């Protein structure tokens, strides 16, 4: 069983200044700069293409993205510990382009900075 990681970034909390990839490796975006001075939503989860994330987490945000923009949200993004190719493919599959920014945290630096690391090796069978 994987231990539950429950850490929430609250309104007004400072995001870490971490570079993440968007679209392809090396095309970096700084999370702090992306959200600086803007109203936004940032979410994450354990894994792109996993059953729950793929069907119950990303799709609702894609669906309400226009409503959020109308309500004044300037940035809507998700960040996962994955490579940019996986995040890009997942965004294409779920038609997130122009709705949700698909950010990749390939080294887990963003997750670590927020104390949100999730060690799945007991479940996945890898050390």
XYZ file of C-alpha atoms in Angstrom:
127
model
C 0.000 0.000 0.000
C 1.231 3.513 -0.861
C 1.192 6.008 2.008
C -1.158 8.937 1.545
C 0.468 12.266 0.802
C -1.745 15.120 1.858
C -0.206 18.527 1.558
C -2.079 21.485 0.250
C -0.783 24.773 -1.040
C -3.124 27.421 0.252
C -4.138 30.743 -1.248
C -1.326 33.162 -0.566
C 1.353 30.489 -0.073
C 4.562 31.153 -1.977
C 5.214 28.662 -4.739
C 8.785 27.457 -5.132
C 10.913 28.877 -7.911
C 11.370 25.607 -9.777
C 11.803 25.020 -13.505
C 9.465 22.431 -15.012
C 9.162 21.272 -18.608
C 6.271 22.052 -20.894
C 5.717 20.393 -24.255
C 9.179 18.871 -24.565
C 12.292 18.430 -22.446
C 14.275 21.643 -22.147
C 11.319 23.932 -22.858
C 11.170 25.162 -19.276
C 8.690 27.236 -17.318
C 9.339 28.592 -13.851
C 6.311 27.798 -11.676
C 6.761 30.843 -9.443
C 6.983 33.173 -12.445
C 4.042 31.496 -14.184
C 1.722 32.274 -11.264
C 3.343 35.496 -10.000
C 0.694 38.182 -9.552
C -1.975 36.022 -11.173
C -5.054 34.217 -10.009
C -4.618 30.554 -10.857
C -5.257 26.902 -10.149
C -2.438 24.379 -9.869
C -3.128 20.717 -9.255
C -1.185 17.483 -9.199
C -1.582 13.792 -8.571
C 0.289 10.519 -8.472
C 0.537 9.738 -12.170
C -0.532 10.733 -15.654
C -2.540 8.027 -17.420
C -3.269 6.242 -14.137
C -6.960 5.285 -14.034
C -8.109 7.805 -11.426
C -6.015 10.735 -12.655
C -6.896 10.038 -16.288
C -10.648 9.780 -15.786
C -11.463 11.733 -12.625
C -8.809 14.365 -12.044
C -7.711 16.021 -15.291
C -10.991 15.820 -17.281
C -13.076 17.923 -14.858
C -10.518 20.747 -15.036
C -10.509 20.591 -18.829
C -14.311 20.694 -18.801
C -14.570 23.775 -16.540
C -11.546 25.650 -17.915
C -13.681 28.223 -19.763
C -15.752 28.824 -16.620
C -12.582 29.347 -14.576
C -11.200 31.810 -17.129
C -14.534 33.658 -17.109
C -14.311 33.798 -13.306
C -10.954 35.558 -13.580
C -8.475 32.710 -13.312
C -5.513 33.479 -15.551
C -3.548 30.242 -15.186
C -4.824 26.676 -15.004
C -2.048 24.104 -14.810
C -1.265 20.614 -13.627
C 2.178 19.349 -12.724
C 3.127 15.692 -12.386
C 6.382 13.858 -11.770
C 6.685 12.663 -15.348
C 8.604 13.622 -18.437
C 7.356 16.270 -20.854
C 6.525 13.688 -23.541
C 4.139 11.851 -21.227
C 2.492 15.074 -20.073
C 2.147 16.303 -23.647
C 0.601 13.000 -24.795
C -1.769 12.998 -21.833
C -2.827 16.561 -22.602
C -3.465 15.622 -26.239
C -5.505 12.579 -25.231
C -7.661 14.640 -22.861
C -7.864 17.666 -25.218
C -6.270 19.974 -22.671
C -4.476 22.230 -25.163
C -5.375 25.858 -24.558
C -7.270 24.855 -21.419
C -4.856 23.291 -18.913
C -1.100 23.760 -19.049
C 0.552 20.346 -18.808
C 3.748 20.734 -16.782
C 6.317 17.996 -16.260
C 8.434 17.672 -13.118
C 10.840 15.012 -14.459
C 13.230 15.030 -11.492
C 10.558 15.517 -8.837
C 12.075 18.847 -7.777
C 8.747 20.667 -7.559
C 7.133 17.806 -5.630
C 10.089 17.690 -3.252
C 10.045 21.475 -2.695
C 6.394 21.194 -1.593
C 7.056 18.079 0.499
C 4.723 16.084 -1.745
C 6.966 13.228 -2.817
C 5.199 9.909 -3.197
C 7.317 6.775 -3.206
C 5.464 4.154 -5.230
C 8.139 1.470 -5.348
C 6.293 -0.780 -2.852
C 3.299 -0.875 -5.197
C 5.130 -0.850 -8.534
C 7.695 -3.420 -7.453
C 10.705 -1.296 -8.273
C 13.456 -0.147 -5.929
